[in-house]
Structure formats: structure tokens, C-alpha cells
Short mmCIF file of C-alpha atoms in Angstrom, two decimals:
data_model
loop_
_atom_site.label_atom_id
_atom_site.label_comp_id
_atom_site.label_asym_id
_atom_site.label_seq_id
_atom_site.Cartn_x
_atom_site.Cartn_y
_atom_site.Cartn_z
CA UNK A 1 178.70 77.58 118.33
CA UNK A 2 176.94 75.71 121.50
CA UNK A 3 174.16 78.28 122.94
CA UNK A 4 174.96 78.53 126.30
CA UNK A 5 172.55 77.21 129.10
CA UNK A 6 169.52 79.21 129.31
CA UNK A 7 170.09 79.94 132.92
CA UNK A 8 173.25 81.23 131.92
CA UNK A 9 172.26 83.55 129.30
CA UNK A 10 174.29 86.65 129.49
CA UNK A 11 172.53 89.52 127.09
CA UNK A 12 173.74 92.69 126.61
CA UNK A 13 172.05 96.04 128.54
CA UNK A 14 169.77 98.38 126.76
CA UNK A 15 168.33 101.99 127.32
CA UNK A 16 165.25 102.82 128.10
CA UNK A 17 163.71 106.12 128.34
CA UNK A 18 160.48 107.28 130.41
CA UNK A 19 158.86 109.47 127.61
CA UNK A 20 155.91 111.68 128.35
CA UNK A 21 154.05 111.33 125.43
CA UNK A 22 154.57 107.41 125.83
CA UNK A 23 153.16 107.79 129.90
CA UNK A 24 150.17 109.58 128.43
CA UNK A 25 149.25 107.11 125.53
CA UNK A 26 149.71 104.26 127.89
CA UNK A 27 147.68 105.62 130.34
CA UNK A 28 145.15 106.29 127.98
CA UNK A 29 145.35 102.64 126.85
CA UNK A 30 144.85 101.30 130.18
CA UNK A 31 141.69 103.74 130.89
CA UNK A 32 143.88 105.85 133.70
CA UNK A 33 141.45 108.68 134.84
CA UNK A 34 144.41 110.46 136.64
CA UNK A 35 144.42 114.26 134.96
CA UNK A 36 148.57 114.39 136.41
CA UNK A 37 149.54 111.92 133.18
CA UNK A 38 148.30 114.92 131.34
CA UNK A 39 148.99 118.18 133.11
CA UNK A 40 152.47 117.27 135.10
CA UNK A 41 155.11 117.66 132.77
CA UNK A 42 157.08 114.47 135.05
CA UNK A 43 154.27 112.14 136.04
CA UNK A 44 154.95 108.76 137.49
CA UNK A 45 153.68 106.33 135.10
CA UNK A 46 151.01 103.44 135.68
CA UNK A 47 152.41 100.87 137.36
CA UNK A 48 152.75 98.01 134.59
CA UNK A 49 154.25 100.93 132.22
CA UNK A 50 157.71 99.65 132.04
CA UNK A 51 156.25 96.79 129.81
CA UNK A 52 156.79 99.42 127.08
CA UNK A 53 160.52 99.02 127.47
CA UNK A 54 160.31 96.08 124.84
CA UNK A 55 160.17 98.92 122.04
CA UNK A 56 163.74 99.71 123.23
CA UNK A 57 164.98 96.08 123.16
CA UNK A 58 166.07 93.98 120.07
CA UNK A 59 166.05 90.23 119.99
CA UNK A 60 169.36 90.25 121.27
CA UNK A 61 168.89 92.04 124.46
CA UNK A 62 165.40 89.72 124.99
CA UNK A 63 165.42 86.61 126.87
CA UNK A 64 162.39 85.17 124.74
CA UNK A 65 164.01 86.01 121.45
CA UNK A 66 166.96 83.29 122.31
CA UNK A 67 166.82 79.84 120.36
CA UNK A 68 165.73 78.27 123.77
CA UNK A 69 162.24 79.02 123.36
CA UNK A 70 159.02 78.81 121.14
CA UNK A 71 156.91 81.80 121.34
CA UNK A 72 153.88 79.70 119.58
CA UNK A 73 153.80 77.49 122.54
CA UNK A 74 153.61 80.39 125.37
CA UNK A 75 151.45 82.00 127.35
CA UNK A 76 151.86 84.95 129.73
CA UNK A 77 150.94 83.13 133.32
CA UNK A 78 152.18 86.07 135.83
CA UNK A 79 153.71 89.35 135.76
CA UNK A 80 155.17 91.49 138.59
CA UNK A 81 156.67 94.90 138.76
CA UNK A 82 158.68 95.86 141.84
CA UNK A 83 159.97 99.52 142.37
CA UNK A 84 162.39 100.44 145.07
CA UNK A 85 161.13 104.16 145.50
CA UNK A 86 158.68 106.13 143.38
CA UNK A 87 158.16 104.51 139.90
CA UNK A 88 160.73 106.44 137.59
CA UNK A 89 159.06 109.93 136.28
CA UNK A 90 158.98 110.81 132.60
CA UNK A 91 162.24 111.98 131.42
CA UNK A 92 164.03 109.54 133.45
CA UNK A 93 166.69 107.40 130.93
CA UNK A 94 167.36 104.10 132.54
CA UNK A 95 169.19 100.68 131.63
CA UNK A 96 167.62 97.53 131.28
CA UNK A 97 169.02 94.13 131.31
CA UNK A 98 167.05 90.58 131.20
CA UNK A 99 167.73 87.42 132.51
CA UNK A 100 166.53 84.13 133.30
CA UNK A 101 165.79 84.11 137.12
CA UNK A 102 163.96 80.38 137.59
CA UNK A 103 163.16 77.72 135.53
CA UNK A 104 160.88 74.61 136.02
CA UNK A 105 158.62 71.82 134.81
CA UNK A 106 155.15 70.66 136.40
CA UNK A 107 152.67 68.09 134.96
CA UNK A 108 149.54 69.88 133.28
CA UNK A 109 145.96 69.42 134.24
CA UNK A 110 145.35 66.96 131.25
CA UNK A 111 149.08 65.42 131.35
CA UNK A 112 151.93 66.71 129.33
CA UNK A 113 155.04 69.05 130.53
CA UNK A 114 154.39 72.67 131.23
CA UNK A 115 157.66 74.51 131.08
CA UNK A 116 157.93 77.68 133.09
CA UNK A 117 160.20 80.10 132.65
CA UNK A 118 160.53 83.53 135.06
CA UNK A 119 162.22 86.51 133.33
CA UNK A 120 163.61 89.23 135.12
CA UNK A 121 164.28 92.67 133.73
CA UNK A 122 166.31 94.96 136.06
CA UNK A 123 165.89 98.58 135.41
CA UNK A 124 168.81 100.58 136.68
CA UNK A 125 169.15 104.68 136.84
CA UNK A 126 172.31 106.92 135.85
CA UNK A 127 174.04 106.09 139.04
CA UNK A 128 173.50 102.49 138.75
CA UNK A 129 171.17 102.22 141.37
CA UNK A 130 168.16 99.49 140.92
CA UNK A 131 165.13 101.52 140.48
CA UNK A 132 162.72 98.61 139.58
CA UNK A 133 162.42 95.39 138.38
CA UNK A 134 160.09 93.26 136.05
CA UNK A 135 159.64 89.48 136.75
CA UNK A 136 157.50 87.87 133.83
CA UNK A 137 156.67 84.13 134.03
CA UNK A 138 155.77 82.35 130.96
CA UNK A 139 154.75 79.00 130.38
CA UNK A 140 155.18 76.78 127.21
CA UNK A 141 153.14 73.85 126.69
CA UNK A 142 154.12 70.56 124.58
CA UNK A 143 150.86 70.92 122.92
CA UNK A 144 149.88 74.64 121.33
CA UNK A 145 148.71 76.80 123.88
CA UNK A 146 145.47 76.53 125.09
CA UNK B 1 149.77 112.64 142.41
CA UNK B 2 148.23 111.20 146.02
CA UNK B 3 144.69 110.62 145.30
CA UNK B 4 144.04 109.26 148.93
CA UNK B 5 145.72 110.02 152.18
CA UNK B 6 146.83 107.75 154.57
CA UNK B 7 144.08 108.40 157.20
CA UNK B 8 141.50 107.58 154.84
CA UNK B 9 142.65 103.88 154.58
CA UNK B 10 141.15 101.53 156.92
CA UNK B 11 141.65 97.35 156.96
CA UNK B 12 139.40 96.26 154.70
CA UNK B 13 138.24 99.01 152.98
CA UNK B 14 136.92 97.58 149.63
CA UNK B 15 136.90 100.23 146.66
CA UNK B 16 134.11 100.88 144.32
CA UNK B 17 134.85 98.87 141.31
CA UNK B 18 136.37 100.07 138.16
CA UNK B 19 134.27 98.91 135.48
CA UNK B 20 135.37 99.13 131.81
CA UNK B 21 132.11 97.68 129.70
CA UNK B 22 132.18 95.72 126.47
CA UNK B 23 136.03 95.82 125.98
CA UNK B 24 136.32 96.66 122.23
CA UNK B 25 138.89 95.49 119.28
CA UNK B 26 139.70 99.21 119.30
CA UNK B 27 140.92 99.01 122.92
CA UNK B 28 143.01 96.04 122.20
CA UNK B 29 144.67 97.84 119.06
CA UNK B 30 145.24 100.95 121.16
CA UNK B 31 146.80 98.69 124.15
CA UNK B 32 148.92 96.84 121.63
CA UNK B 33 150.28 99.91 120.02
CA UNK B 34 151.18 101.52 123.52
CA UNK B 35 152.72 98.44 124.78
CA UNK B 36 154.45 97.24 121.67
CA UNK B 37 152.97 93.59 122.06
CA UNK B 38 152.04 93.49 118.56
CA UNK B 39 151.09 89.69 118.28
CA UNK B 40 148.23 89.43 115.39
CA UNK B 41 146.22 86.66 117.69
CA UNK B 42 145.08 89.76 119.26
CA UNK B 43 143.65 91.42 116.70
CA UNK B 44 143.39 89.28 113.31
CA UNK B 45 140.58 87.06 113.32
CA UNK B 46 142.10 85.09 110.18
CA UNK B 47 145.32 84.55 112.04
CA UNK B 48 143.74 83.50 115.11
CA UNK B 49 141.05 81.11 113.70
CA UNK B 50 143.97 79.59 111.70
CA UNK B 51 145.61 78.99 115.44
CA UNK B 52 142.32 77.06 116.41
CA UNK B 53 140.87 79.89 118.68
CA UNK B 54 137.24 81.35 118.18
CA UNK B 55 138.46 84.68 117.27
CA UNK B 56 141.08 87.21 118.63
CA UNK B 57 141.32 87.93 122.33
CA UNK B 58 142.94 90.39 124.35
CA UNK B 59 146.21 90.69 125.55
CA UNK B 60 146.78 89.72 129.44
CA UNK B 61 148.13 92.67 130.57
CA UNK B 62 145.36 94.78 129.13
CA UNK B 63 143.15 93.95 131.77
CA UNK B 64 146.56 93.89 134.13
CA UNK B 65 146.89 97.61 133.00
CA UNK B 66 143.58 98.66 133.64
CA UNK B 67 143.71 97.25 136.99
CA UNK B 68 146.96 98.87 137.55
CA UNK B 69 145.97 102.28 136.41
CA UNK B 70 142.88 101.90 138.70
CA UNK B 71 145.17 101.18 141.52
CA UNK B 72 147.10 104.38 140.60
CA UNK B 73 144.04 106.48 140.41
CA UNK B 74 143.15 105.79 144.01
CA UNK B 75 146.64 106.02 145.93
CA UNK B 76 148.49 108.04 142.99
CA UNK B 77 151.28 106.41 140.25
CA UNK B 78 153.70 107.46 142.54
CA UNK B 79 152.84 105.46 145.77
CA UNK B 80 153.05 102.31 143.77
CA UNK B 81 156.13 100.00 145.25
CA UNK B 82 154.50 96.70 144.01
CA UNK B 83 152.09 95.05 141.35
CA UNK B 84 151.80 91.66 140.80
CA UNK B 85 149.28 89.82 138.56
CA UNK B 86 148.55 86.06 137.56
CA UNK B 87 146.47 85.69 134.73
CA UNK B 88 143.69 83.01 135.29
CA UNK B 89 141.40 83.00 132.13
CA UNK B 90 141.44 84.86 128.70
CA UNK B 91 139.17 88.21 128.31
CA UNK B 92 137.37 88.52 124.97
CA UNK B 93 135.95 91.47 123.10
CA UNK B 94 132.94 92.57 124.14
CA UNK B 95 133.84 91.02 127.75
CA UNK B 96 133.31 93.85 131.01
CA UNK B 97 136.50 94.10 132.68
CA UNK B 98 135.48 94.98 136.37
CA UNK B 99 138.38 95.61 138.81
CA UNK B 100 138.03 95.07 142.25
CA UNK B 101 140.62 96.81 144.99
CA UNK B 102 140.38 96.07 148.42
CA UNK B 103 142.45 96.40 151.49
CA UNK B 104 144.15 93.20 153.06
CA UNK B 105 146.42 94.79 155.62
CA UNK B 106 148.09 98.04 156.60
CA UNK B 107 151.93 98.42 158.25
CA UNK B 108 152.79 101.35 159.86
CA UNK B 109 156.48 102.17 159.31
CA UNK B 110 156.99 105.14 161.18
CA UNK B 111 154.95 108.59 162.51
CA UNK B 112 153.77 109.14 158.99
CA UNK B 113 154.70 106.52 156.43
CA UNK B 114 152.29 103.41 155.91
CA UNK B 115 152.27 100.34 153.56
CA UNK B 116 148.85 99.54 151.95
CA UNK B 117 148.70 95.76 151.28
CA UNK B 118 146.00 95.47 148.30
CA UNK B 119 144.16 92.49 147.03
CA UNK B 120 143.30 93.02 143.59
CA UNK B 121 141.09 91.06 141.23
CA UNK B 122 139.24 91.43 137.69
CA UNK B 123 136.28 89.53 136.57
CA UNK B 124 134.51 89.83 133.67
CA UNK B 125 130.68 90.61 133.26
CA UNK B 126 129.52 86.91 134.25
CA UNK B 127 131.67 86.77 137.08
CA UNK B 128 134.43 84.50 136.02
CA UNK B 129 137.99 85.83 137.19
CA UNK B 130 140.32 86.65 134.55
CA UNK B 131 143.20 87.90 136.92
CA UNK B 132 144.10 87.63 140.48
CA UNK B 133 146.71 90.20 141.93
CA UNK B 134 148.51 92.07 144.88
CA UNK B 135 149.81 95.19 145.14
CA UNK B 136 152.22 97.38 147.86
CA UNK B 137 151.67 101.30 148.02
CA UNK B 138 153.31 103.42 150.38
CA UNK B 139 151.71 106.47 151.60
CA UNK B 140 152.85 109.22 153.38
CA UNK B 141 150.66 111.45 155.97
CA UNK B 142 153.40 113.93 156.72
#
């Protein structure tokens, strides 16, 4: 079977649960000082917390695990999180889905082609409302990264 | 949460930097465990050297995460609406992680709500930029 073009990839959605213990662990790992992560029963997590959604995904849901990509040549260039209200609090059940929102090429400083891919992850609540998106820009180099 | 009131935020406010002195390999391992990115290039010296690096180096999302948690400590995690980072340079074990947060603009949405646009940056101990970023926080004075 021929694999679909990268911008036409349609990967299955996967459930993501915002867990209180994970929020604490992540707050501790990112040197957070706010006591609410420990004292509140349903704290809003730190801004980059949804990066932990990879714990809920497998390669079938993950854009960068598709055969179009070579992780060994890949660097993380940019990362953005956008929330359409307060970030989903501990206890929230979400549904996530990844797609490629952009792919483009630039010539690197030392020559050679740099291929940029923007991976979009959409997070929806139980009413199917879009509550957050993550945009991850990765760059693949034609030589080993760095 | 809500560590700061909208009335306390003025244009050009520069917050005292958050400094994590000498990032350790344990900091990196703890973050990798929390985040789920277990790429050995960030903690396994032999593996990193076999790939041409002098040694393991931090995941970019660790200094980005420290910066994000600092923004949340100032403004309250529930106020954050956008957080963007660009990875400029690598952070190595032993480097300081120095996070800077500055108010770039303020937008009044109504009688009580304001959007605060922040300019963000992380430098290492010798002044090299490692992350540049932007954030949007929504505060309510009501």
C-alpha cells in the first residue's frame, strides 16, 4: 500500500487524561513554585504540560512516527501552545488528534536542504469543543542533526 | 491561582529573572520521565558521543517548561492563553537557565479583563540566548 502524502495523513484520535499526579510531577520537573499544583484538587497545569500527551499516544497516532520522517535527523525548532479558555484542569478527559499543518523547505546557512514540518495537535473536551492546540515545528537536515 | 492582579501589570514591567543554577543531569532525567521523551541522547553519554555530540544535552522543552512554569507562577496557570518558544541554542548540563519575562503590551478587553502580551527569553550563564518566546495571559480585575 502506498503511504499517503504527508499533508493528507489522517491519524486516529486518542484519549488524553489530565491527571493530578502527572501535573504535580510535571510542575516539579519544571521548577514550578506555585503551591496550587500541590494543594488544589483540580489545578490548571503549567503551560507546556500538554507535551505529556505523548504518554497517551502510540505510533499510529503520532505524525513523526510515520515513515515520512527520520527522527535521527530531526531537531525541535519551535513549540507553541494555545488555549481557548483556561488550560484544561486536572481531572479533564480530552481527545487529541495530530495532523501536519505545514511543511516547507529552506536552504541552510551552510547549504543543504532543511525540511520544516509543523505538527498540529488538537485537544477537544467531552462536548467536542476545541480547548487547546499544540504546534510543534521540527526541522530535518540532510546531514546528521547539528 | 492568580498570583498577580491586573492592576499591578504595567507596560514595560520586567520581572525579576528566575534562575536555575547549574542544570543537572538529574533535572534532565526528571523532566524526560515527566514528559515522556526518553531519547537517550539527553542522558546517556556513550549514546550521545557515538552520535558526534560531546555529551548529553538538555531536551529543549526543559528550559521551555521552566520558562512556562515561571510565567504561570507570576500570573497564575489558569490565565495563560498562549505560550510560544523558539529553540535557539542547546542547554548543556551545568549551564544556568535564566528566564526573563517582560510586559510587551496590554490590551483592555472590557471593564475588568485585560490581555497581557509578554516577551520571553532564556539565556544561559554566559549570556547566550537559548530560547526566545512570547506569551499571552488573560487577567480579570473583577
